PDB file of C-alpha atoms in Angstrom:
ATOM      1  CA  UNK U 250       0.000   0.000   0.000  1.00 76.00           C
ATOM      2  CA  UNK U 251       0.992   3.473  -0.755  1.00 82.00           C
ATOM      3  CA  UNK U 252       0.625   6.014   1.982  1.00 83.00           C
ATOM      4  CA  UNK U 253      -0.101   9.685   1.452  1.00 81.00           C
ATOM      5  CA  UNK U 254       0.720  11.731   4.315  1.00 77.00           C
ATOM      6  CA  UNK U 255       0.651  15.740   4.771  1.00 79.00           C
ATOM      7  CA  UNK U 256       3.886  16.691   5.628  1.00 80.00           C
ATOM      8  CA  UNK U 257       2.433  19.369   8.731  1.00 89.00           C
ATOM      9  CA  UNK U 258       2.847  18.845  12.137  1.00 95.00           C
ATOM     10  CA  UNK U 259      -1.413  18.513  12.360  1.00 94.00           C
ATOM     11  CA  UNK U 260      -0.474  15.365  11.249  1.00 93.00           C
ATOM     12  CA  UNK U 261       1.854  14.395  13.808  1.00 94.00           C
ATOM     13  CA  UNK U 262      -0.029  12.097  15.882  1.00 95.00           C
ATOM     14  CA  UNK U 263      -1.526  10.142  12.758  1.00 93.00           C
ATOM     15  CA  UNK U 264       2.501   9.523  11.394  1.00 89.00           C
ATOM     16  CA  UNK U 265       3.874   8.545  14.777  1.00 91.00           C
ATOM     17  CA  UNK U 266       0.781   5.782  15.029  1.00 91.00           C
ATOM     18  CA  UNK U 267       1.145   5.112  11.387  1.00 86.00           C
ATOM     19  CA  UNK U 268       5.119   4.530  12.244  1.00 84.00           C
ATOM     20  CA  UNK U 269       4.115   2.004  15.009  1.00 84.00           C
ATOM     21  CA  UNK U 270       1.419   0.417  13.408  1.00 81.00           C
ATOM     22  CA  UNK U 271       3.300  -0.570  10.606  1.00 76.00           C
ATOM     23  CA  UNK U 272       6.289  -1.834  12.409  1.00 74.00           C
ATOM     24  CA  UNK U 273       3.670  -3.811  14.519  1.00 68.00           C
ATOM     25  CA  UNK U 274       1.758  -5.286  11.309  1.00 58.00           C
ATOM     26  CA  UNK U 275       2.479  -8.521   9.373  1.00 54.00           C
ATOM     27  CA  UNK U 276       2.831  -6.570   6.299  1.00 51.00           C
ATOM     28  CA  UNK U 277       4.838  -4.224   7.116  1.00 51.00           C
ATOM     29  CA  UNK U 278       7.060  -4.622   3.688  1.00 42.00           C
ATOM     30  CA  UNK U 279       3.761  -4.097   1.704  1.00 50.00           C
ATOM     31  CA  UNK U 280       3.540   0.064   3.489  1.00 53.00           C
ATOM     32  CA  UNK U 281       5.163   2.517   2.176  1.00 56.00           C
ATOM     33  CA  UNK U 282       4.716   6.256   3.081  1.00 60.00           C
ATOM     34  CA  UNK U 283       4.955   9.230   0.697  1.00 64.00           C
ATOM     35  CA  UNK U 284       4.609  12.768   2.616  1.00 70.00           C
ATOM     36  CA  UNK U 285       4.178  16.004   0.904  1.00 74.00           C
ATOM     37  CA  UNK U 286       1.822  19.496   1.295  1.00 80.00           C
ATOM     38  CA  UNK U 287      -1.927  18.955   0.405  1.00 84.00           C
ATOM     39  CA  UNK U 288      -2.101  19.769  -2.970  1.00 85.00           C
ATOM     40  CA  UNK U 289       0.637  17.561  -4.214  1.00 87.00           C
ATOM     41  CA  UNK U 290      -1.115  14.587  -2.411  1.00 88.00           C
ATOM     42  CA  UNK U 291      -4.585  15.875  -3.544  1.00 88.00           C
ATOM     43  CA  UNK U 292      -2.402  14.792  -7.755  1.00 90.00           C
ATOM     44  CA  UNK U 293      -0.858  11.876  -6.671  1.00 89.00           C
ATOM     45  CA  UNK U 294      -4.186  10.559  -5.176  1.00 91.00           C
ATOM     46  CA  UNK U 295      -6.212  11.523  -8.027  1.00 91.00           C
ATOM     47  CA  UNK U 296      -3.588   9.526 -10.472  1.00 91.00           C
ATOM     48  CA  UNK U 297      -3.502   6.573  -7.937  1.00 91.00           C
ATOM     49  CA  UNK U 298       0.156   6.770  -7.644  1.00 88.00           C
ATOM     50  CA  UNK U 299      -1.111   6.678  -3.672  1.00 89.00           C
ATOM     51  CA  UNK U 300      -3.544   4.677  -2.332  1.00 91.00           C
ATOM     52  CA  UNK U 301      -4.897   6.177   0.571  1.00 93.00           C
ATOM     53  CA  UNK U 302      -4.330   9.695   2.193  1.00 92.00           C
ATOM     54  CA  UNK U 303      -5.431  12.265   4.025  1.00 93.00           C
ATOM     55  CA  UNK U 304      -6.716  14.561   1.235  1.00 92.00           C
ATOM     56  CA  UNK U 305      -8.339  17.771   0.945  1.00 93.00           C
ATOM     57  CA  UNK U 306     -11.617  17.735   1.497  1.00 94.00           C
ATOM     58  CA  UNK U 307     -12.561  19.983  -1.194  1.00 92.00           C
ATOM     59  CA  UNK U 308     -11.250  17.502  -2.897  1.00 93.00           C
ATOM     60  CA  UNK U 309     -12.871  14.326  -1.416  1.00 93.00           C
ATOM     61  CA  UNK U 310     -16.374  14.706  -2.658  1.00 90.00           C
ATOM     62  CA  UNK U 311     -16.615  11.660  -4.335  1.00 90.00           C
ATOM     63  CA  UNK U 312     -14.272   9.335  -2.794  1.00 94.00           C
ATOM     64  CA  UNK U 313     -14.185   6.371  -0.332  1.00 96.00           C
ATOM     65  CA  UNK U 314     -13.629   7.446   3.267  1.00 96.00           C
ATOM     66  CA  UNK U 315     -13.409   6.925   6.705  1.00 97.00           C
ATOM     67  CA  UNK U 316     -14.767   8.632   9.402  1.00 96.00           C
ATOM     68  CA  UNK U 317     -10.940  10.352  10.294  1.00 97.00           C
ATOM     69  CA  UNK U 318     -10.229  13.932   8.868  1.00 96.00           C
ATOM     70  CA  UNK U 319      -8.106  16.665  10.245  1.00 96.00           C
ATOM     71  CA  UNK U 320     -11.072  19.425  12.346  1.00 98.00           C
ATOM     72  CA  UNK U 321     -10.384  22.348  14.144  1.00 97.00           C
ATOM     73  CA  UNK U 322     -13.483  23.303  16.661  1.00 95.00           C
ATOM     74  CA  UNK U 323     -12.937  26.967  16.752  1.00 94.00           C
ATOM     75  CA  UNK U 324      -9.753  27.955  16.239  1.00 96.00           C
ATOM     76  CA  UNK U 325      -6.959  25.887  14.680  1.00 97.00           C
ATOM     77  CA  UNK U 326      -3.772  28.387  14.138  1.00 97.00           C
ATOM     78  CA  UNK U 327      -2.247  27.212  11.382  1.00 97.00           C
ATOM     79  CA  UNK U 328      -4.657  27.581   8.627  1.00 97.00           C
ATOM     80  CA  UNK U 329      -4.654  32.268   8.406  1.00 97.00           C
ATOM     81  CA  UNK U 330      -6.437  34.525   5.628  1.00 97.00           C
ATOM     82  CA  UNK U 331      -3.313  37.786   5.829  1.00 97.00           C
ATOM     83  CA  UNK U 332      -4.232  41.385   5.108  1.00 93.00           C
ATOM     84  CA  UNK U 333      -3.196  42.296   1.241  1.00 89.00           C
ATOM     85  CA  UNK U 334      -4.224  41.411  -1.946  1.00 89.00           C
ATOM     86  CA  UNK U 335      -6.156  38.030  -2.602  1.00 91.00           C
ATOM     87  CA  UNK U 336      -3.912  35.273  -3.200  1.00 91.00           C
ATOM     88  CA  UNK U 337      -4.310  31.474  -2.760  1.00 91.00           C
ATOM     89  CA  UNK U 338      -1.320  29.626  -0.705  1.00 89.00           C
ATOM     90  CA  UNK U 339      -0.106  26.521  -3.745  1.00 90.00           C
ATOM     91  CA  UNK U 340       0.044  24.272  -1.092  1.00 86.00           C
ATOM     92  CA  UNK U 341      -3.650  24.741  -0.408  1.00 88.00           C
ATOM     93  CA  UNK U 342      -6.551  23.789  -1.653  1.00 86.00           C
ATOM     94  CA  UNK U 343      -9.433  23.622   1.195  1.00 91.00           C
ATOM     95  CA  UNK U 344      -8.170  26.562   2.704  1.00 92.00           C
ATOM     96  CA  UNK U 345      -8.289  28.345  -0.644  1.00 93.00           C
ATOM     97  CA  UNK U 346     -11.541  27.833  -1.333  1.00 94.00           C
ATOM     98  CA  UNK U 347     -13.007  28.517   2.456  1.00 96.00           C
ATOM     99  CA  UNK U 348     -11.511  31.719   1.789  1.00 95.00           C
ATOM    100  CA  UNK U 349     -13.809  32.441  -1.049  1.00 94.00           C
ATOM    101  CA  UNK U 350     -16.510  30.613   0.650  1.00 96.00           C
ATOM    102  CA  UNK U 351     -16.325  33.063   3.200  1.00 97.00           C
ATOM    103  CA  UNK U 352     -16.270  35.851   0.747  1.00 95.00           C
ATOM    104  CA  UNK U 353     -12.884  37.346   2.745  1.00 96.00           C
ATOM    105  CA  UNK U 354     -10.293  39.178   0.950  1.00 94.00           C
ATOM    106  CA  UNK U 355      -6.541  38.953   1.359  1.00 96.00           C
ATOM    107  CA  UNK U 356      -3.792  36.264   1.487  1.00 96.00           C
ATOM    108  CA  UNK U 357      -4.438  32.263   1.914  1.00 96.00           C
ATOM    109  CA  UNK U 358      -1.423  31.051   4.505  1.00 96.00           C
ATOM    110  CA  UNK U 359      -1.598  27.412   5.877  1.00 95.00           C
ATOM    111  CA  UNK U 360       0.669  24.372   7.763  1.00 94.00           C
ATOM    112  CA  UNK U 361       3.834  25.136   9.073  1.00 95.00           C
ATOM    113  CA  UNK U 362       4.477  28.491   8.139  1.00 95.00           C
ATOM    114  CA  UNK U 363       0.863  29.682   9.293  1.00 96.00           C
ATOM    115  CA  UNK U 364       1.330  28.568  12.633  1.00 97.00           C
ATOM    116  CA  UNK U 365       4.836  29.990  13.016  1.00 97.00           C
ATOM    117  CA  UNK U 366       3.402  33.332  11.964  1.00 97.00           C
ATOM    118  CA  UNK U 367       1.189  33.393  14.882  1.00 97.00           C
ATOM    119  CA  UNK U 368       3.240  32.038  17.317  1.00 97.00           C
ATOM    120  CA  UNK U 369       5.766  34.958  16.238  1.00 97.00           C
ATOM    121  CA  UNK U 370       2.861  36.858  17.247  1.00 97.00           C
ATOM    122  CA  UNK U 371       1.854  37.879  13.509  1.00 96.00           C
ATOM    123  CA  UNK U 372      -1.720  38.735  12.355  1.00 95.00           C
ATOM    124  CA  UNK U 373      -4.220  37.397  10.811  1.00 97.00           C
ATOM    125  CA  UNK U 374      -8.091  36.005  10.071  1.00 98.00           C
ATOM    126  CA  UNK U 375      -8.244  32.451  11.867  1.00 98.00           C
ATOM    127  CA  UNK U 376     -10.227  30.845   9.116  1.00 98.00           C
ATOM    128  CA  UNK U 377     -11.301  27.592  10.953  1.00 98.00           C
ATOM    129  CA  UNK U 378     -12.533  30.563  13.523  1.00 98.00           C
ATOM    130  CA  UNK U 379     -14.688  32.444  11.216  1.00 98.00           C
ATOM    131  CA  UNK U 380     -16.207  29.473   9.477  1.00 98.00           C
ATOM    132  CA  UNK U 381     -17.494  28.784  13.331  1.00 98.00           C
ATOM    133  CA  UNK U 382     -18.495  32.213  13.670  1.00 98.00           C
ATOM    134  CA  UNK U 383     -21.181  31.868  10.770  1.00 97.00           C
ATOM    135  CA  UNK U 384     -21.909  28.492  11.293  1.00 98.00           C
ATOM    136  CA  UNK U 385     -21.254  26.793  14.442  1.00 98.00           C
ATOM    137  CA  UNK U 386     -19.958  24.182  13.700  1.00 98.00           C
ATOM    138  CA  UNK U 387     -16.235  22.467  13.452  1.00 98.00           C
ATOM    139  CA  UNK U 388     -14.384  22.679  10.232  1.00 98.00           C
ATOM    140  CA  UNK U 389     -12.935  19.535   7.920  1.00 98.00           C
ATOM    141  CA  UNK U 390      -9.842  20.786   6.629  1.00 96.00           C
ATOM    142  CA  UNK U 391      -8.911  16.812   5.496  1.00 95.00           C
ATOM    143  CA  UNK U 392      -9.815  13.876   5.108  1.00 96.00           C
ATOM    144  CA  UNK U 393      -8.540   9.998   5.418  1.00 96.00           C
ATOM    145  CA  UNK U 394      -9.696   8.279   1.890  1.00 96.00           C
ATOM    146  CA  UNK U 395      -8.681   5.231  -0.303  1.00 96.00           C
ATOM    147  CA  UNK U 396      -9.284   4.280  -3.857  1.00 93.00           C
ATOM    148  CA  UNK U 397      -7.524   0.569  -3.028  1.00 90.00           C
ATOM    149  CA  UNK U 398      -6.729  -1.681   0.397  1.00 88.00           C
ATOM    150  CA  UNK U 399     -10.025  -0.501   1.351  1.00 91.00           C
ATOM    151  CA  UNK U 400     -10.369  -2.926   4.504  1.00 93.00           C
ATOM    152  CA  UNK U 401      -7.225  -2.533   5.439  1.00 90.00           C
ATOM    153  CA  UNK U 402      -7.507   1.050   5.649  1.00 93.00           C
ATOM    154  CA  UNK U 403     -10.627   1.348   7.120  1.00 95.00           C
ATOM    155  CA  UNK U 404      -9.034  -1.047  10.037  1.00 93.00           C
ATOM    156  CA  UNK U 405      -6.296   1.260  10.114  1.00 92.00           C
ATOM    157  CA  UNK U 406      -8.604   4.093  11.069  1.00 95.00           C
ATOM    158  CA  UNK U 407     -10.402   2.396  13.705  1.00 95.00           C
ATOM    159  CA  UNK U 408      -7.160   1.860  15.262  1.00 94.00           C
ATOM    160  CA  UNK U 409      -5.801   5.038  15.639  1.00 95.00           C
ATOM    161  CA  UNK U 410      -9.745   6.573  16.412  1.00 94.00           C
ATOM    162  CA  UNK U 411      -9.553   3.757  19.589  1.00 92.00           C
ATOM    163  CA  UNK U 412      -6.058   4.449  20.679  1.00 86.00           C
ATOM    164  CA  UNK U 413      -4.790   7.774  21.832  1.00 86.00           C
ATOM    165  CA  UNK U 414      -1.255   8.346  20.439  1.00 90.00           C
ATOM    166  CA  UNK U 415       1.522   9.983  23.041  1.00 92.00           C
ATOM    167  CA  UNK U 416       4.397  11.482  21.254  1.00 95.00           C
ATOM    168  CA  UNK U 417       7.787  10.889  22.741  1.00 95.00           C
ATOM    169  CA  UNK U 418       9.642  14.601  23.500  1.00 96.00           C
ATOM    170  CA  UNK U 419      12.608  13.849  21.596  1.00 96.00           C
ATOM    171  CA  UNK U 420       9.850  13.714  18.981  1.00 96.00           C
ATOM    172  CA  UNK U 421       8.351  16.408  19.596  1.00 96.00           C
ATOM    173  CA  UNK U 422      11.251  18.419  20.355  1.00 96.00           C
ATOM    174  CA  UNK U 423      12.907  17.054  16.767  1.00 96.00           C
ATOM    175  CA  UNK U 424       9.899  18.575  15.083  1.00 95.00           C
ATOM    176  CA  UNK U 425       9.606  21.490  16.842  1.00 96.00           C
ATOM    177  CA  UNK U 426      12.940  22.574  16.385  1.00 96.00           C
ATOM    178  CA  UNK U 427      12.834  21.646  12.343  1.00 94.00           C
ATOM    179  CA  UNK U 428      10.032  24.557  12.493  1.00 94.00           C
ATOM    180  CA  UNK U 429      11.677  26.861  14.636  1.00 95.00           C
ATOM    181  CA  UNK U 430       9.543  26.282  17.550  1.00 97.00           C
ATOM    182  CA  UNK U 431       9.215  24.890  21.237  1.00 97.00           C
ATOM    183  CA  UNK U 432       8.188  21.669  21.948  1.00 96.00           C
ATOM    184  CA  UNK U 433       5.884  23.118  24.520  1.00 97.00           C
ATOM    185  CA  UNK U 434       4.358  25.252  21.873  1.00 98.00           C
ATOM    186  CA  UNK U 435       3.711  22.571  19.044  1.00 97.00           C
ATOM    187  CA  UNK U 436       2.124  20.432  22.141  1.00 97.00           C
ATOM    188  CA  UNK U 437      -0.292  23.417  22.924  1.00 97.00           C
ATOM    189  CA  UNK U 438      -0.837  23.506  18.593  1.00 97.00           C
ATOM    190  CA  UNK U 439      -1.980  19.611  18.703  1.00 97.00           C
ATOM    191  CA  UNK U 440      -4.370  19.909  21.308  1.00 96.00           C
ATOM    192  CA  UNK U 441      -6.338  22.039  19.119  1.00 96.00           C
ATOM    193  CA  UNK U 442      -6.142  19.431  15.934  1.00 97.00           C
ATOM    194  CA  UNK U 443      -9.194  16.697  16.061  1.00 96.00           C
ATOM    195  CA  UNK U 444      -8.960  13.486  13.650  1.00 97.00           C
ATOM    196  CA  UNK U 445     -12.230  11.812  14.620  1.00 96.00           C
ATOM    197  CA  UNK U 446     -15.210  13.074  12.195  1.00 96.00           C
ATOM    198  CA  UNK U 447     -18.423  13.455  14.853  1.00 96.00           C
ATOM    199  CA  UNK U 448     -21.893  13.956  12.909  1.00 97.00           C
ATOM    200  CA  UNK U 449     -21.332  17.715  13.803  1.00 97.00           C
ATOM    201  CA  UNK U 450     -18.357  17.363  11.836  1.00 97.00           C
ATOM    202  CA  UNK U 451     -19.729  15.641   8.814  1.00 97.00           C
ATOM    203  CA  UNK U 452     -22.645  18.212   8.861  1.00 98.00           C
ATOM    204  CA  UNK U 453     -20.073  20.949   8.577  1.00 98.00           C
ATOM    205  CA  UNK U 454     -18.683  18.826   5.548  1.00 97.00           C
ATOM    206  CA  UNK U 455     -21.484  18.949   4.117  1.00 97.00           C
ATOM    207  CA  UNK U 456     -22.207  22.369   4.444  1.00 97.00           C
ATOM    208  CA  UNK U 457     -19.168  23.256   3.027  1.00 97.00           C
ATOM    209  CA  UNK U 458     -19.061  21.251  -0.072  1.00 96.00           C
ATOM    210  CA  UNK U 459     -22.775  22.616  -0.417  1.00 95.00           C
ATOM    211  CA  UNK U 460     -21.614  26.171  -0.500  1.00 93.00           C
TER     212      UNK U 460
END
């Protein structure tokens, strides 16, 4: 199986259990993990060169999936509309397209870089935020989905939804550091970062893909 994996730290939990579970699983040879930002994985989905992923879920409209996603209740920190002229972030595609959704004006920042910005105490529109200000509900920004393995994916998923993943520090202080932040701080980011899709959830999804 090809695995597609968002190279952000919201995804940090999922890749450490993905690590373990694979080392753990009889067919362990037969996994192999591809990480890259959302859009490229959104291509190499959509071509089948991967197999399952978390992909956008603008993009997961008609696809197989299971009930794990990446949701932000509120605020999530890492996904910011900037002040300036409109202008979509490549590595984006959900976020993009909130944006308009929304009907906001300005400049589409997301992963890594986002959540620096506001740790370095930078401005910006919280856009997981203000989708919850007009709608009350949580936002979807991905997806887990499959076009092959299907079983052994949706196994997967009810794995990691029943066991709650602990990150080692040297981990988490690895990964911090890579981003130029504190271990402390990417803990605090992660505790905001949901992977199990509730029906308030799905309704949002819905809503979204709607608008």
């Amino acid at each position: 199986m090809l695995f597609g994996s968002i190279s952000y730290l919201n995804l940090l939990p999922f890749q450490v259990f993905l690590k373990r579970y694979i080392s753990n699983s009889a067919a362990k040879m037969t996994f192999h993990n591809k990480r890259a930002v959302p859009s490229a994985i959104n291509k190499a989905f959509k071509r089948k060169s991967i197999h399952a992923a978390f992909i956008s879920s603008v993009e997961s409209r008609h696809c197989k999936c299971t009930d794990l996603g990446i949701v932000a209740h509120k605020k999530v920190y890492s996904v910011l509309l900037l002040k300036g002229k409109n202008q979509t972030d490549p590595a984006s595609a959900t976020s993009n397209q909130l944006a308009h959704v929304l009907n906001l004006q300005g400049q589409v920042l997301i992963g890594d870089a986002a959540l620096k910005h506001y740790l370095d105490g930078g401005e910006g529109i919280d856009l997981a935020e203000s989708w919850y200000d007009k709608t009350g509900l949580p936002f979807v920004f991905a997806r887990l989905c499959y076009n092959k393995h299907g079983d052994s994916v949706q196994k997967l998923a009810r794995t990691f939804a029943r066991k709650k993943t602990k990150i080692p520090q040297y981990i988490l202080k690895r990964e911090a550091q890579k981003r130029g932040i504190t271990s402390k701080e990417l803990a605090w980011y992660l505790e905001h970062i949901y992977y199990e899709m509730d029906w308030k959830a799905k309704q949002s999804l819905k809503l979204f893909l709607k608008r």
